[in-house]
CSV table of C-alpha atoms in Angstrom, one decimal:
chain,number,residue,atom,x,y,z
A,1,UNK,CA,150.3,167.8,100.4
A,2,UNK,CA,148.7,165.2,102.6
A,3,UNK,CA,145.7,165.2,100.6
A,4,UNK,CA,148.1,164.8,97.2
A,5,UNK,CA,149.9,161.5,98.6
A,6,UNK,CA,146.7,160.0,99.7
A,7,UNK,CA,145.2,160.2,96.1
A,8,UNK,CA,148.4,158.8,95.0
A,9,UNK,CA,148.1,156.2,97.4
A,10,UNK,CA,144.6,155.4,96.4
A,11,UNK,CA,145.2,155.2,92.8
A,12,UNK,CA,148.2,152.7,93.3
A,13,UNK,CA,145.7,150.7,95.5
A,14,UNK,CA,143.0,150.7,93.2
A,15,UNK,CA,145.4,149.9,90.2
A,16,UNK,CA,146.9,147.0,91.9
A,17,UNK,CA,143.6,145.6,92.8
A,18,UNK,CA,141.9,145.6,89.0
A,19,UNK,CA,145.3,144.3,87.9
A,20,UNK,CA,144.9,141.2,90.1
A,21,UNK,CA,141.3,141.4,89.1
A,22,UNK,CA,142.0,140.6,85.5
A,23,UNK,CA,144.7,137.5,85.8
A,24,UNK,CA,141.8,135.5,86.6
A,25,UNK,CA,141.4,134.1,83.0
A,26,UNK,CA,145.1,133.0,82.8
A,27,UNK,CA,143.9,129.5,82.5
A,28,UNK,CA,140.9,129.7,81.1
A,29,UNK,CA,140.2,127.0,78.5
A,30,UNK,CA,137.5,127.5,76.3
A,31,UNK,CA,134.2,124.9,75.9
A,32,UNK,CA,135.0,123.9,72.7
A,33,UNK,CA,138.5,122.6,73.2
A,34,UNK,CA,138.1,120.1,76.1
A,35,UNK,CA,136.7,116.2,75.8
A,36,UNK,CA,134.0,115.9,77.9
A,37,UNK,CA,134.3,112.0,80.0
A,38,UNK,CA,131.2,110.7,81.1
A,39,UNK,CA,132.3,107.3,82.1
A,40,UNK,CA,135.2,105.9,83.1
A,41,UNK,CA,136.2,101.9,82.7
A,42,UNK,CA,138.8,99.9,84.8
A,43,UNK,CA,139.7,96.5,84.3
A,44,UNK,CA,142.7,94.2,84.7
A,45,UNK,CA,145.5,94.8,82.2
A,46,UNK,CA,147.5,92.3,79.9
A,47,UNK,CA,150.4,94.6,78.9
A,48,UNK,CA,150.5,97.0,81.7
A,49,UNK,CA,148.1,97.1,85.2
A,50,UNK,CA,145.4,98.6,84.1
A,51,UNK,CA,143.0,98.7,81.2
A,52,UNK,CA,141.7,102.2,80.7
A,53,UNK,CA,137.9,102.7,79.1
A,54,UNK,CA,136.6,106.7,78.5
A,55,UNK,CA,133.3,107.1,77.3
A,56,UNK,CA,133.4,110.8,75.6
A,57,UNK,CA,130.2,113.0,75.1
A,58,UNK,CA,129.9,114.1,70.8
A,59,UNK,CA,129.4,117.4,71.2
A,60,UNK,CA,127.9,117.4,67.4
A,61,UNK,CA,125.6,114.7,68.1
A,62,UNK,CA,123.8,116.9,70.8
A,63,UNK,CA,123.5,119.8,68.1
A,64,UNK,CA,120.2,118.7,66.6
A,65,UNK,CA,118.5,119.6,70.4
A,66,UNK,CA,116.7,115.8,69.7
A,67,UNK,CA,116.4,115.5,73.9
A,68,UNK,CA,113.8,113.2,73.4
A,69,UNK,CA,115.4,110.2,71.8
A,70,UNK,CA,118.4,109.4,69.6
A,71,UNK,CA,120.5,107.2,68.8
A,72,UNK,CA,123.5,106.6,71.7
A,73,UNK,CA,126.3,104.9,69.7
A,74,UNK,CA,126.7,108.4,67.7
A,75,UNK,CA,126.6,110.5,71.0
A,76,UNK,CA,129.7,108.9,72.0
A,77,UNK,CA,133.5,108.1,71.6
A,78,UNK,CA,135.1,105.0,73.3
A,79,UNK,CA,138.5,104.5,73.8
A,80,UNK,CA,140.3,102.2,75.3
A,81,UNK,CA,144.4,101.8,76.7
A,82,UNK,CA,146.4,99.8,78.8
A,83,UNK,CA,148.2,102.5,81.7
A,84,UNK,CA,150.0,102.0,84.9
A,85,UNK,CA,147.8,104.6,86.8
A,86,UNK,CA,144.4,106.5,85.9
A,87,UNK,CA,146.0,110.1,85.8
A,88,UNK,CA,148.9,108.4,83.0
A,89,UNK,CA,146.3,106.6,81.0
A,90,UNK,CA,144.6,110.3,81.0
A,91,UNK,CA,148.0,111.8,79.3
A,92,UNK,CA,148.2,108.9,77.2
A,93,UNK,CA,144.9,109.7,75.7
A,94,UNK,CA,145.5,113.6,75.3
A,95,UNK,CA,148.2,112.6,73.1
A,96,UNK,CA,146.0,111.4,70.0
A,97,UNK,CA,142.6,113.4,70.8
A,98,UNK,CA,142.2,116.8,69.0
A,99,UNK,CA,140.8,117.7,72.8
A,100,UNK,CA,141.8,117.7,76.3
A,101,UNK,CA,140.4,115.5,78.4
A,102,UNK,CA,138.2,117.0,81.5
A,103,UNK,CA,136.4,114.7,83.8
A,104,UNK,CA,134.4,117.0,85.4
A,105,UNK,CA,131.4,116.0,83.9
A,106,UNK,CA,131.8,112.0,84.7
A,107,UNK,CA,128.8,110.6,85.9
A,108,UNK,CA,130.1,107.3,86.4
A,109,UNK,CA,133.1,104.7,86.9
A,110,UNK,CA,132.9,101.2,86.3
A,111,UNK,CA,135.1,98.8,87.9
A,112,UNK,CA,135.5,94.5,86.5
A,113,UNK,CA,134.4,92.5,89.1
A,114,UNK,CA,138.1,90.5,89.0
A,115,UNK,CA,139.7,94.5,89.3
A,116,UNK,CA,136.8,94.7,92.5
A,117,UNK,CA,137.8,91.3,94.2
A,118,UNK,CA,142.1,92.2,94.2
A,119,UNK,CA,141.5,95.5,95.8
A,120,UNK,CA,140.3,98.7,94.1
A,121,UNK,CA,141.6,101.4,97.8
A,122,UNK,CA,144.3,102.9,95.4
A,123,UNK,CA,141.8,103.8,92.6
A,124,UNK,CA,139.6,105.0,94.9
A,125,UNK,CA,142.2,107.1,96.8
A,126,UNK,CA,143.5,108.8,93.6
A,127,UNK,CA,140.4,109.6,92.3
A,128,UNK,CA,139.3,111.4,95.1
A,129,UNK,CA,142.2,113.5,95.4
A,130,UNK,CA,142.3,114.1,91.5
A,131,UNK,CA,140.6,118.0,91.5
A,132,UNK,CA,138.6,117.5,87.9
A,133,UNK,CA,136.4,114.2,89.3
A,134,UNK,CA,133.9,115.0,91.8
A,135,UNK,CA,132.7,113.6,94.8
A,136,UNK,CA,128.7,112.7,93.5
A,137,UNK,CA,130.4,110.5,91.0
A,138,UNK,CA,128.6,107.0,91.0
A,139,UNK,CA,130.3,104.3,91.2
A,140,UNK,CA,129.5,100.8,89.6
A,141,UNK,CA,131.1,97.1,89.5
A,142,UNK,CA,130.8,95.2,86.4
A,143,UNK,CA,130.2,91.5,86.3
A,144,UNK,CA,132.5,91.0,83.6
A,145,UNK,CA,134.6,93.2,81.6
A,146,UNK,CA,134.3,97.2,82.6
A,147,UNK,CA,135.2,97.5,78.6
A,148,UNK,CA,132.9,95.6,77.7
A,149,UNK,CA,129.6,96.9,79.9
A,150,UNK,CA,130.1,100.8,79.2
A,151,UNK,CA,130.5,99.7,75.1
A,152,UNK,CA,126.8,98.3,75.3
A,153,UNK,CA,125.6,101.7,77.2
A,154,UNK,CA,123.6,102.9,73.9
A,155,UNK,CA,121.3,105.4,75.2
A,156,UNK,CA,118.2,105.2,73.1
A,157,UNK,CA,115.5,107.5,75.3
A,158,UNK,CA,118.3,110.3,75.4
A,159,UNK,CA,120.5,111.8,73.3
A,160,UNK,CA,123.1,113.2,76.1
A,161,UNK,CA,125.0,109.9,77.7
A,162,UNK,CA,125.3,111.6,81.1
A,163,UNK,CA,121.7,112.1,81.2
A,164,UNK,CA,121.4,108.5,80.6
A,165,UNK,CA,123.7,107.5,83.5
A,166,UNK,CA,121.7,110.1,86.3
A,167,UNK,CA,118.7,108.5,85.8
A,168,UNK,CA,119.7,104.9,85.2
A,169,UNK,CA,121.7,105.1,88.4
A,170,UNK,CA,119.1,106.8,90.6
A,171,UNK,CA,116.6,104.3,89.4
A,172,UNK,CA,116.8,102.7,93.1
A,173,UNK,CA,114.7,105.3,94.4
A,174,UNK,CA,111.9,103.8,92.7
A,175,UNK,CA,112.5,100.3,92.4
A,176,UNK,CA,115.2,99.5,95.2
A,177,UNK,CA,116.8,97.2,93.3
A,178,UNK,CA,120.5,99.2,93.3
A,179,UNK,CA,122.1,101.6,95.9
A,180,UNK,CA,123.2,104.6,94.6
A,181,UNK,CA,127.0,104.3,95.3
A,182,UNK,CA,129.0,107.4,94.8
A,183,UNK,CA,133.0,108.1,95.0
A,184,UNK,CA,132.8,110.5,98.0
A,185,UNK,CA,130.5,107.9,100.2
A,186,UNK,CA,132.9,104.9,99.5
A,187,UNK,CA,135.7,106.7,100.3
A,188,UNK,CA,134.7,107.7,103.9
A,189,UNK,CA,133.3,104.0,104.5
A,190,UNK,CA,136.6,102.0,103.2
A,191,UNK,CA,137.9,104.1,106.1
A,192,UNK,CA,135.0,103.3,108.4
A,193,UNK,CA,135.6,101.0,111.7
A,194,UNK,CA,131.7,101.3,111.7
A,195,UNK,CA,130.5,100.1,108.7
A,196,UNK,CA,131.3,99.1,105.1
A,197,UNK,CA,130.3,100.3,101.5
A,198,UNK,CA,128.2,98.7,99.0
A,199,UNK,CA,128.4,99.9,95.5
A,200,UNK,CA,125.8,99.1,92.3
A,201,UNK,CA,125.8,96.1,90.4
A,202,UNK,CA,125.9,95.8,86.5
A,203,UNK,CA,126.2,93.8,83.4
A,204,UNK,CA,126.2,93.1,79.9
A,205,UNK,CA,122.3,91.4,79.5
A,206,UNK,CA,123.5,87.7,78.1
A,207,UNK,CA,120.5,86.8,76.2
A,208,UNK,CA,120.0,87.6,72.4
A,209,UNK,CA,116.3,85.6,72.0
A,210,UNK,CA,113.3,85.2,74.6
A,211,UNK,CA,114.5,81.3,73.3
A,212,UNK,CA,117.5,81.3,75.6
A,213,UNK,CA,115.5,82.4,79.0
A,214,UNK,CA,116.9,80.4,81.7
A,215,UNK,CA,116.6,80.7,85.6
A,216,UNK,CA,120.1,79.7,86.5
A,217,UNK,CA,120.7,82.6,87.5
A,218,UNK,CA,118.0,83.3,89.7
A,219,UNK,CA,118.4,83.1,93.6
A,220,UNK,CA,114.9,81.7,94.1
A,221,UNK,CA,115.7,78.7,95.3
A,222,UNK,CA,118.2,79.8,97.8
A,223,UNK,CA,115.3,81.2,99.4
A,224,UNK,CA,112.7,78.0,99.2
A,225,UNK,CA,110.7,79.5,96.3
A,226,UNK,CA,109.5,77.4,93.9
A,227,UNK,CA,108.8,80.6,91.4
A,228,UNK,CA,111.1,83.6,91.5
A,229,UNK,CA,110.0,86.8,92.4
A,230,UNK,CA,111.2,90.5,90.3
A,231,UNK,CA,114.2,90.9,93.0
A,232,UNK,CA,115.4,87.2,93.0
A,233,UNK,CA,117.9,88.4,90.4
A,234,UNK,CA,121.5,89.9,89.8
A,235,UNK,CA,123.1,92.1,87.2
A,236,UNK,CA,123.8,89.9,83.9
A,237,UNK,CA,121.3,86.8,85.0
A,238,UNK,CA,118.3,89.2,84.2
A,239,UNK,CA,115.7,87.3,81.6
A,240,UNK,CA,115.4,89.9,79.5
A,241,UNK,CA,116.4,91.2,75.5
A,242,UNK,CA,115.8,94.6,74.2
A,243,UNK,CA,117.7,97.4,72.1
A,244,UNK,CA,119.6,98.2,75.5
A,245,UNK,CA,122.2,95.3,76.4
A,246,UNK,CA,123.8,97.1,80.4
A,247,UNK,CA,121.2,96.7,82.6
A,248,UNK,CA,122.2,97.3,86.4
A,249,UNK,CA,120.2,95.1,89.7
A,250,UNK,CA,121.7,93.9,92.8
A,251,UNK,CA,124.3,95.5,94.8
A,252,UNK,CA,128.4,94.9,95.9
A,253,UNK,CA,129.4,94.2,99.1
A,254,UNK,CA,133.1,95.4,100.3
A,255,UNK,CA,135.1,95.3,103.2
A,256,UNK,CA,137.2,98.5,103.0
A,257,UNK,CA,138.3,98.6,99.4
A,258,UNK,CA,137.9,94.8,98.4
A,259,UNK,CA,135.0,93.5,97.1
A,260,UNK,CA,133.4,90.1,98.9
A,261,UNK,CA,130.4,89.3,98.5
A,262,UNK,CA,126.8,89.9,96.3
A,263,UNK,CA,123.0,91.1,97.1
A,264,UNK,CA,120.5,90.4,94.6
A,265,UNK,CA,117.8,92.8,94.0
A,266,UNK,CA,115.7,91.9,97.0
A,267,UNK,CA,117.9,91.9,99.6
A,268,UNK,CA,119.6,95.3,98.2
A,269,UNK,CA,115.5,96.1,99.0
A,270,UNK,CA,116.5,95.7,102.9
A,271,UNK,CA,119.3,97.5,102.8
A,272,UNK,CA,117.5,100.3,101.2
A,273,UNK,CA,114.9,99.8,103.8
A,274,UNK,CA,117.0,99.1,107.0
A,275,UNK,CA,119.1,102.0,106.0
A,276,UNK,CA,116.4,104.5,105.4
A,277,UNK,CA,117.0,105.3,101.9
A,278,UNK,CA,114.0,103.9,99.4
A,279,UNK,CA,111.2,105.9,98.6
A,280,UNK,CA,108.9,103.5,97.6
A,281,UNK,CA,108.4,100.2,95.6
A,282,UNK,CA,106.8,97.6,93.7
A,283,UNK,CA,106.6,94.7,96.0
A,284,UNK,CA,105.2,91.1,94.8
A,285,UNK,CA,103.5,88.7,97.2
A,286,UNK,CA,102.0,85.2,97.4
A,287,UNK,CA,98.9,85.4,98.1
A,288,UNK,CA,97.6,84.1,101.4
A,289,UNK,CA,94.6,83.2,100.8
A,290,UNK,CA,95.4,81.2,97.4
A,291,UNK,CA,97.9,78.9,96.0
A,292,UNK,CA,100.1,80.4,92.8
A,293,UNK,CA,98.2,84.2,92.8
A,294,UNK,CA,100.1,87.3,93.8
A,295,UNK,CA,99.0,90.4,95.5
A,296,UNK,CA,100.7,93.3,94.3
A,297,UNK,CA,101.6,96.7,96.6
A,298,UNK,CA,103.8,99.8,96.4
A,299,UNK,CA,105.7,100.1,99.0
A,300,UNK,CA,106.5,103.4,101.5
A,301,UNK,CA,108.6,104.7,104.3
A,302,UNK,CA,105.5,105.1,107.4
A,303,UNK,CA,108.9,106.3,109.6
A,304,UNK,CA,112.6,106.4,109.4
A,305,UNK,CA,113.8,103.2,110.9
A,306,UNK,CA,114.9,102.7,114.3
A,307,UNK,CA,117.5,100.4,116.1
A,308,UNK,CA,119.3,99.7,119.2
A,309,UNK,CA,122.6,97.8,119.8
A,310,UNK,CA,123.3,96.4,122.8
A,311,UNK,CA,126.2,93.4,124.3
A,312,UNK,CA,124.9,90.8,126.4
A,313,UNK,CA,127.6,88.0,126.7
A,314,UNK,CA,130.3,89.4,124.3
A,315,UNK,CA,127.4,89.2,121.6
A,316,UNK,CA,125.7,92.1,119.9
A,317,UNK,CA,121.9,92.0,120.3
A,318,UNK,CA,120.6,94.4,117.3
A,319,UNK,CA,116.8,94.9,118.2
A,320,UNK,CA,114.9,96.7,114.2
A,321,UNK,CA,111.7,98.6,114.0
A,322,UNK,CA,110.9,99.3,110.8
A,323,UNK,CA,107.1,100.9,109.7
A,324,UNK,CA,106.2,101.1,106.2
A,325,UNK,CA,102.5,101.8,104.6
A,326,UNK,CA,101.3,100.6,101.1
A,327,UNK,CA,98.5,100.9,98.4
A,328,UNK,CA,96.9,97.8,96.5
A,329,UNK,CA,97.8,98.2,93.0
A,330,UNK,CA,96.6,94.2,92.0
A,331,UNK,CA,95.1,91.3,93.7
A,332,UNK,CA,95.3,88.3,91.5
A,333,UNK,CA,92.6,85.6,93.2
A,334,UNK,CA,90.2,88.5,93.7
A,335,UNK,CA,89.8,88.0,97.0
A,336,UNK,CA,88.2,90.9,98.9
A,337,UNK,CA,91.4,92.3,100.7
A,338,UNK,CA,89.8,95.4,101.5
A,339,UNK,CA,87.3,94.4,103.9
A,340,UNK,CA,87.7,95.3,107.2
A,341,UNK,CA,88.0,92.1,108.6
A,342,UNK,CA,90.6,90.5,105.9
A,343,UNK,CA,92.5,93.5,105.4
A,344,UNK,CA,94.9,92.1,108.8
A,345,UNK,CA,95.3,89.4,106.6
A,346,UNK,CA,97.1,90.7,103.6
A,347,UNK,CA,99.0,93.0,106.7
A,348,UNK,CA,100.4,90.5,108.3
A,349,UNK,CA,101.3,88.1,105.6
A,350,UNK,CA,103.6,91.1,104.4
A,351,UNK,CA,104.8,91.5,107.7
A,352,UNK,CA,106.2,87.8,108.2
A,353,UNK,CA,106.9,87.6,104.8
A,354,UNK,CA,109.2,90.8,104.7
A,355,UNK,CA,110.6,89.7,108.4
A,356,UNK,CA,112.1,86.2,107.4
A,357,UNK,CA,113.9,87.7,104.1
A,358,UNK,CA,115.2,90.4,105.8
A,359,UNK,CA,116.7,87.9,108.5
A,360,UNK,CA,118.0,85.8,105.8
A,361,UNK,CA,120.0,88.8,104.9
A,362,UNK,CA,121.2,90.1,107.7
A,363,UNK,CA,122.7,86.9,109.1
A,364,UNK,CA,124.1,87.0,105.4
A,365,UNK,CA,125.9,90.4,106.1
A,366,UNK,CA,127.2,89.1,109.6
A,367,UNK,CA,128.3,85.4,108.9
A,368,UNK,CA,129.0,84.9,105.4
A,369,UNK,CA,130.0,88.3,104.6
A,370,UNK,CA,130.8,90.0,108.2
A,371,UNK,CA,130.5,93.2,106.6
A,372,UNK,CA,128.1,95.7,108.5
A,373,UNK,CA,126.6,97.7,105.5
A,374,UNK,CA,123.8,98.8,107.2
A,375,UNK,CA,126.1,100.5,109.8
A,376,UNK,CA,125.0,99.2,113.5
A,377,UNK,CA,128.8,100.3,114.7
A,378,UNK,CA,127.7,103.7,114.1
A,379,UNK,CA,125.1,103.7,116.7
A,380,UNK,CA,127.4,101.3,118.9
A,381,UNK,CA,130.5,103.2,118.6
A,382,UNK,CA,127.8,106.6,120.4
A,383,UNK,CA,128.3,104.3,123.5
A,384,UNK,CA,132.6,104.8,123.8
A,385,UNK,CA,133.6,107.9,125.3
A,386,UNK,CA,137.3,106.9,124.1
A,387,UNK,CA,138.4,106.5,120.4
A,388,UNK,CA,141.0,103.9,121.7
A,389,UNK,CA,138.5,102.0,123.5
A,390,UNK,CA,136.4,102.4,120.5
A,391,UNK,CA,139.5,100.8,118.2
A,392,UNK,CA,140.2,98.0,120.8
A,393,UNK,CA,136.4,96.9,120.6
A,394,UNK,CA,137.2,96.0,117.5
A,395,UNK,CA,133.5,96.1,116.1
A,396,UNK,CA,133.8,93.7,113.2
A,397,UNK,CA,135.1,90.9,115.4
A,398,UNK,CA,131.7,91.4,117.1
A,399,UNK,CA,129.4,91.8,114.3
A,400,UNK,CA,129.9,88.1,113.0
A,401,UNK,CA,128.3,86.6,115.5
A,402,UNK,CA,125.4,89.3,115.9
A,403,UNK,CA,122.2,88.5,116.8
A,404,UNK,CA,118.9,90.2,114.9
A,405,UNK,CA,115.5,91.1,115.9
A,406,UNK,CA,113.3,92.5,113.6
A,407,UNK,CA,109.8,94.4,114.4
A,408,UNK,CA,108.0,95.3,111.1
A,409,UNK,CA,104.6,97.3,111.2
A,410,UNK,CA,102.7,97.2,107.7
A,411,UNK,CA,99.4,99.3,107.1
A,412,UNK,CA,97.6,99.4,104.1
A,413,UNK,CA,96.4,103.1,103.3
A,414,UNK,CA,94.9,102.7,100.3
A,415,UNK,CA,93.3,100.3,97.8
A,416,UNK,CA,93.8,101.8,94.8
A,417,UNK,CA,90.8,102.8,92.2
A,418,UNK,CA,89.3,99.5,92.9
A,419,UNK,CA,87.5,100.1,96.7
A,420,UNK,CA,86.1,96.6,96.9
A,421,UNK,CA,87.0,93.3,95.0
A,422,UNK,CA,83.4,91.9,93.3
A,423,UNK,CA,83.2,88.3,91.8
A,424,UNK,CA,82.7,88.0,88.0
A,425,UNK,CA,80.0,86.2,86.2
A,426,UNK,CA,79.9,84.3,83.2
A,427,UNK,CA,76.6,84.0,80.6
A,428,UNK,CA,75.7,80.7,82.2
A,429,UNK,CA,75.8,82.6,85.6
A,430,UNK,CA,78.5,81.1,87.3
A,431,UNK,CA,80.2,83.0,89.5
A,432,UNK,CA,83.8,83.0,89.4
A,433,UNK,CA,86.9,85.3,91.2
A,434,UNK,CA,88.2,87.5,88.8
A,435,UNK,CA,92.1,87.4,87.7
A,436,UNK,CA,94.2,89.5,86.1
């Protein structure tokens, strides 16, 4: 009889457990009825307080499997609304699309620069606690209108938009130009008595001809340049045209969830350095030897950077080591750089030359924007034992009048295919320094 009720038992058990077992597709929803977001677009609204721009994949446009190239303005569906709140302008939207919206899939949200400079904290708060957006989501600020910027992302190399955004915005580990900035990052550093957040900077390209080039926008001359270099730009200032009008260079700088400040494309280069986080890079340089020639050399990490913080008279003293290596891709004057004896030449022009720009920002990031986005309070907050204590330092009261140090080792491992730079001769036999 024992035996009997256990079986009974058993089978209840078992019954029970497949039952709950096969609720799980309650609330499934199927592939082919949801709108897929891949970018989302916040600016300032007229008739309510936001204006509300969703970039939605074409599921049809992928259908020909055309990976390699397409054309973007089919792939997509823009729309645009006015809303009080993100989540409302999302049930606004699923009012007139055949689909329901999903943003698990979007690889980006823009915010207008004017949206960036009031305050964007409660954006940022109810994204992250929406379930469908998730936390790798990059995040961009657009000089101008949000609208505007994700309406000229056309695509043209790939057919799938998101594709488009996940390379485009993880360009900077090959040029250092941007940060990649995503939701989950700026969220923990808005909160951060240690450091701040940047996020990537973009723009509608302005120019329609090579006619209209202008270098107004170029931050040369801030830096006593008399020609600018490939990072002495920003987002929108760019001198370029082409079939693709967004183009993205420079980076953000906010001090919890308001925007105050901008890095053009070289210094977002010593924050990517200073902060560990470039690969490697193009870097330009005037030539030491010769007047108006460049030498040309990609850039690599040697070693993670190191850094110590200390306080001597109420004033943080921020001692940097950074070592980076690099190969000679182009000298210009021809000069013979790989010799032995001038090769400490070309080393330590890049080393003084890399040292005064990366000064020139940081006393940028303490007293004009005193923002510490390369996070120094980190290692200075290791020193309090207390949190209170921590809280009454009160770090960025300190940071503003920081003092810097910087140590950079360069070695060149490499000269390229080229091993030695030879003069060139002409058919009356003069000799004469070869030049790209």
């Amino acid at each position: 009889m024992e035996k009997s009720n256990f079986r009974i038992f058993s089978l209840i058990l078992i019954s029970v457990i497949i039952c709950t077992m096969i609720t799980g597709c309650f609330d499934r929803r199927e592939v082919d009825e949801l709108a897929y977001v891949m970018a989302i677009g916040l600016d300032k609204g007229k008739t309510n307080d936001i204006k509300m721009t969703l970039q939605m994949a074409v599921p049809l446009a992928f259908g020909s499997g055309n990976e390699g190239g397409g054309e973007g303005d089919k792939s997509v569906l823009v729309t645009t609304i006015e809303t009080p709140s993100i989540v409302s302008g999302l049930n606004i939207t699923n009012n007139f699309l055949s689909k329901q919206i999903n943003l698990s899939h979007a690889k980006v949200i823009v915010f207008s620069e004017e949206l960036a400079r009031e305050g964007i904290q409660k954006y940022i708060n109810s994204l992250e606690r929406f379930r469908d957006v998730r936390g790798n989501t990059y995040l961009v600020v657009s000089k101008g209108s949000a609208e505007e910027y994700l309406r000229s992302v056309k695509p043209v190399l790939e057919v799938n938009p998101a594709k488009f955004f996940e390379l485009n915005l993880t360009s900077y580990r090959y040029t250092s130009y941007t940060a990649g900035s995503q939701l989950l990052d700026f969220f923990l550093q808005q909160s951060s008595s240690g450091s701040q957040a940047v996020v990537t900077l973009a723009a509608t390209g302005k120019y329609e001809s090579s006619d209209e080039f202008s270098l107004n926008g170029s931050t040369y001359k801030e830096k006593g340049r008399d020609n600018p270099l490939e990072g002495d730009f920003k987002a929108g200032n760019i001198p370029r045209v082409g079939d693709i009008k967004s183009e993205i260079m420079g980076v953000a700088v906010f001090d919890g969830g308001k925007m105050v400040g901008e890095l053009d494309g070289e210094e977002t280069s010593n924050y990517l350095i200073i902060n560990g986080k470039f690969k490697n890079f193009y870097f330009t340089l005037p030539d030491p030897l010769f007047d108006e020639e460049y030498v040309v050399l990609n850039i690599n990490s040697g070693r993670s950077p190191g850094f110590r913080v200390n306080m001597v008279d109420e004033k943080p003293i921020i001692d940097l080591n950074i070592r980076l290596e690099g190969d000679i891709i182009s000298i210009q004057s021809g000069e013979n750089y790989e010799d032995l004896d001038k090769l400490p030449i070309l080393e330590r022009a890049v080393e003084e030359f890399m040292k005064k720009d990366m000064l020139k920002f940081l006393y940028k990031t303490s007293r004009e924007f005193n923002c510490d986005i390369c996070g120094f309070g980190k290692e200075m907050k290791k020193k309090f034992i207390d949190w209170n204590e921590w809280e009454k330092f009160n770090w960025p009261s300190k940071y503003k009048n920081a003092e810097f140090n910087v140590n950079i080792d360069f070695k060149i491992r490499r000269p390229g295919l080229i091993v030695q730079s030879v003069p060139v001769y002409t058919t009356e036999g003069e000799k004469v320094m070869p030049s790209d």
